[in-house]
XYZ file of C-alpha atoms in Angstrom:
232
model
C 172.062 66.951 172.445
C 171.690 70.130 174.533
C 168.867 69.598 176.774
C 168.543 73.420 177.455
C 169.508 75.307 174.134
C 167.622 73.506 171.233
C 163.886 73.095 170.873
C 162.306 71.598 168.048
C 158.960 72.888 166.628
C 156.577 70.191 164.846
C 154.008 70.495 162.645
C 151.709 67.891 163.444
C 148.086 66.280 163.382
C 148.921 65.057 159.633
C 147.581 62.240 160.771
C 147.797 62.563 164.503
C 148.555 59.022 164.774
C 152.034 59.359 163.235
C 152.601 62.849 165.047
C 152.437 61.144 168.262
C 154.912 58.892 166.985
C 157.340 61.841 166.540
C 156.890 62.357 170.262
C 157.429 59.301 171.451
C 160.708 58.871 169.315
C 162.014 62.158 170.061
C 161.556 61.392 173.669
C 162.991 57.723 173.990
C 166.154 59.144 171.805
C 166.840 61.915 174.542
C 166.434 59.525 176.801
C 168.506 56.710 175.472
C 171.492 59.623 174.682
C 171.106 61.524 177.886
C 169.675 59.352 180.545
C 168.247 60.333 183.674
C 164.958 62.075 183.529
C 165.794 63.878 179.723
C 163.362 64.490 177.840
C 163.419 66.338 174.668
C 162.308 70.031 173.815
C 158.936 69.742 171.855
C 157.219 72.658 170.735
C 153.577 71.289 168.843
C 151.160 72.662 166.760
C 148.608 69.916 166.186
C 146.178 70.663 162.778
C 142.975 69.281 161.913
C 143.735 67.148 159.408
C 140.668 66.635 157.065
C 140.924 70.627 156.845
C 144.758 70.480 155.632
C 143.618 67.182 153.410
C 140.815 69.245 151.526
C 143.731 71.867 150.181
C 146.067 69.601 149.401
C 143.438 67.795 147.032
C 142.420 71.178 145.711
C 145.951 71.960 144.579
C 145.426 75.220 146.883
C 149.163 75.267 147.441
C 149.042 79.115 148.031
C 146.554 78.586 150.610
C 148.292 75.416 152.063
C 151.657 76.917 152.023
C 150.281 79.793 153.684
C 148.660 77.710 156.379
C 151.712 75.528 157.097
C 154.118 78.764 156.802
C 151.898 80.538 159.442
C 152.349 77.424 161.768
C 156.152 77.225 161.457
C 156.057 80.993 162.160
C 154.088 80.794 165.284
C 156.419 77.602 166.245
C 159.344 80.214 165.402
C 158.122 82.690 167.869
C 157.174 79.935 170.512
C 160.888 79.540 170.684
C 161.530 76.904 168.246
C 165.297 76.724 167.385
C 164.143 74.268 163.973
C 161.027 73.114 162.548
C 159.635 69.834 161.472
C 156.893 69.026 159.173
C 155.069 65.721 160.500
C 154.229 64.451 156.719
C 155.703 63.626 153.805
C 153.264 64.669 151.040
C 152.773 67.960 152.466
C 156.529 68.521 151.649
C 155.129 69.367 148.424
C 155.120 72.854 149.489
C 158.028 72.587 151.836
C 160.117 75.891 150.039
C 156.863 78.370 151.392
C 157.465 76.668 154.819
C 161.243 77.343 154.473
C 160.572 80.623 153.321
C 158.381 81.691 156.214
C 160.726 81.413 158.967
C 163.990 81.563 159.922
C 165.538 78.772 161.731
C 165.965 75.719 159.385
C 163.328 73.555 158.039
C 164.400 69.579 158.139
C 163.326 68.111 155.091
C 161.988 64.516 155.434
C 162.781 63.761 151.814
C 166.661 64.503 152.687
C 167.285 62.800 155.780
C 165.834 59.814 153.854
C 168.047 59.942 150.915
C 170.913 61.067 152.729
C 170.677 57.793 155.047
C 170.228 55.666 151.914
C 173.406 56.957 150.840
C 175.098 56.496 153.799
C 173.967 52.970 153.454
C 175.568 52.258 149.961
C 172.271 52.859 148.046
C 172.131 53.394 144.424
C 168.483 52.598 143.885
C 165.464 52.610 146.013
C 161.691 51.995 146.275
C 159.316 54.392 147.443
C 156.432 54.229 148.952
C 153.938 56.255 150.399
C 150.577 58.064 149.194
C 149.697 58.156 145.642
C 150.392 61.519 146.174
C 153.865 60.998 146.891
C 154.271 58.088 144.390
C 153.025 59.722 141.512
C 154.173 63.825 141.580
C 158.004 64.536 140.906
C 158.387 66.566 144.027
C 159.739 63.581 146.388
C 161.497 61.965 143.817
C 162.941 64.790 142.401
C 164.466 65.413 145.758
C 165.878 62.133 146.044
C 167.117 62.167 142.425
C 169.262 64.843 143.455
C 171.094 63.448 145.998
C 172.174 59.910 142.897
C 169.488 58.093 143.904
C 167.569 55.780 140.798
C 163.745 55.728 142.447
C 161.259 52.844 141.677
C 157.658 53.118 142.638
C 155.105 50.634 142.571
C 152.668 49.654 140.086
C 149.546 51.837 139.464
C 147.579 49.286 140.976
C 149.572 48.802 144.259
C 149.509 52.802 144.550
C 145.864 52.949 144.624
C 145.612 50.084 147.397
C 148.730 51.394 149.476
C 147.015 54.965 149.440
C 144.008 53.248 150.543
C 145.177 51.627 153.245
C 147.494 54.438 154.889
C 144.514 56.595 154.967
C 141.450 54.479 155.815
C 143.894 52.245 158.127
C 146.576 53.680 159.633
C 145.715 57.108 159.478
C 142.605 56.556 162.208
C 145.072 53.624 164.059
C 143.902 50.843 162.467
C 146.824 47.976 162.170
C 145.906 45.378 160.105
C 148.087 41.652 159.515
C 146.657 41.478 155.998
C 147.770 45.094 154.814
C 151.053 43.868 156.161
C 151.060 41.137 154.207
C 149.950 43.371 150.899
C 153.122 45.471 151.731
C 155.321 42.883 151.835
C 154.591 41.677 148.851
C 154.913 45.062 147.004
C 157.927 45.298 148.748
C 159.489 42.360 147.374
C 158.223 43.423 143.885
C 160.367 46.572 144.375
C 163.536 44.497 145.534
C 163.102 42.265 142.324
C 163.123 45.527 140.691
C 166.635 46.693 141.336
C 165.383 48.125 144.439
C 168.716 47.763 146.899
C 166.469 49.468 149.854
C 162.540 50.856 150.537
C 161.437 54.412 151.614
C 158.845 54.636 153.321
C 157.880 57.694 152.390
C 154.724 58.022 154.538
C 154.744 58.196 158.354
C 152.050 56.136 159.179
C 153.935 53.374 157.268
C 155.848 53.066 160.138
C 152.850 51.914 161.904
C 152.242 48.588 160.231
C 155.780 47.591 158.317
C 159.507 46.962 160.148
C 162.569 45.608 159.329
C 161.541 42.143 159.868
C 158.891 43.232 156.790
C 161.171 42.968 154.045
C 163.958 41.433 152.892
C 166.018 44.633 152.054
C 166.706 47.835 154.398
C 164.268 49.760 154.981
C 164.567 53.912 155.633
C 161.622 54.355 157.848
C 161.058 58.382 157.678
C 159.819 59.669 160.985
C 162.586 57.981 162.972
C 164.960 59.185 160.458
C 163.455 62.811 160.505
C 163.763 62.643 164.287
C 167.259 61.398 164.818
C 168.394 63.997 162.143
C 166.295 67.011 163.791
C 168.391 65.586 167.096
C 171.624 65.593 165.616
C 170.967 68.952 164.847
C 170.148 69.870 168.045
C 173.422 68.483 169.965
């Protein structure tokens, strides 16, 4: 990676928590490629969450799209060279984003698929919000890359969603949610499920490798590492 040509533009604060993971992994993977004192080009513009959250469960994607679009645009003019949304569900209006600017837009749901290809993958779990569990937009995505997708129970969705937002979202790590994904990781694996998604940042948070018992495609480091590649 250049360290003086490329500068990458997040969209962050959706939750905070796993924004400032971004950072950090952007950071240590200059770092670890460049050595020295590198660090990488971050341009951020931090939202207020529960303000973003209230459109997005209004199904105000004009409004949201518009919001997010007007970010990337202001990132654009900043002097970003590409942009990255910090969240997977908010991909749901990812084309407005795209549409708004003109340097690329990364899409998270890509760099996931395309590394579970690149891993031999014919069928994966998901998981992530009920949001992203239960509307086509994700899956779609990863559907078009060959991908079979298998999402949990309706039961597990409600609990996951749960505990990504009233856990991890405010930084709140808890053994027995670990435990509870684990165990609906599994259920995927006995599925047909050759590796897991996870198709929420925060995820990242609570579950690892040593979590499950397949690979596991852990989205923000992906999303970072791709927005890097991009950038060398």
């Amino acid at each position: 990676m250049s360290s003086s040509t490329q500068t990458i533009g997040l969209i962050g604060g959706l939750s905070w928590e796993s924004t400032a993971e971004y950072y950090r992994l952007a950071n240590e993977t200059v770092h670890s490629r460049l050595g020295g004192l590198h660090s990488a080009r971050v341009l951020l513009s931090s939202l207020d969450f529960a303000q973003i959250q209230q459109l997005q469960d209004a199904r105000d994607w004009e409004a949201l799209g518009s919001v997010l679009g007007g970010e990337a645009k202001r990132l654009e003019a900043a002097g970003a060279t590409m942009i990255l949304l910090c969240s997977n569900p908010l991909h749901v209006v990812a084309d407005r984003i795209d549409d708004a600017v003109d340097v690329p837009l990364i899409h998270i749901a890509d760099t996931a698929g395309a590394a579970a290809k690149n891993a031999g993958m014919k069928e994966v779990g998901l998981l992530g919000t009920a949001f992203t569990m239960n509307e086509t937009f994700y899956t779609e995505r990863l559907e078009r890359q060959g991908l079979t997708v298998h999402t949990p129970a309706q039961g597990a969705v409600g609990e996951i969603n749960r505990i990504i937002y009233d856990e991890l979202c405010v930084g709140i790590v808890n053994e027995k949610s670990r435990r509870y994904f684990r165990s609906v990781m599994q259920d995927l694996a006995d599925r047909g499920a050759e590796g897991i998604i996870l198709g929420a940042t925060e995820i990242e948070l609570l579950v690892t490798a040593m979590d499950a018992d397949v690979p596991i495609f852990p989205t923000t480091r992906l999303h970072v590492k791709a927005a890097l590649d991009e950038a060398r």
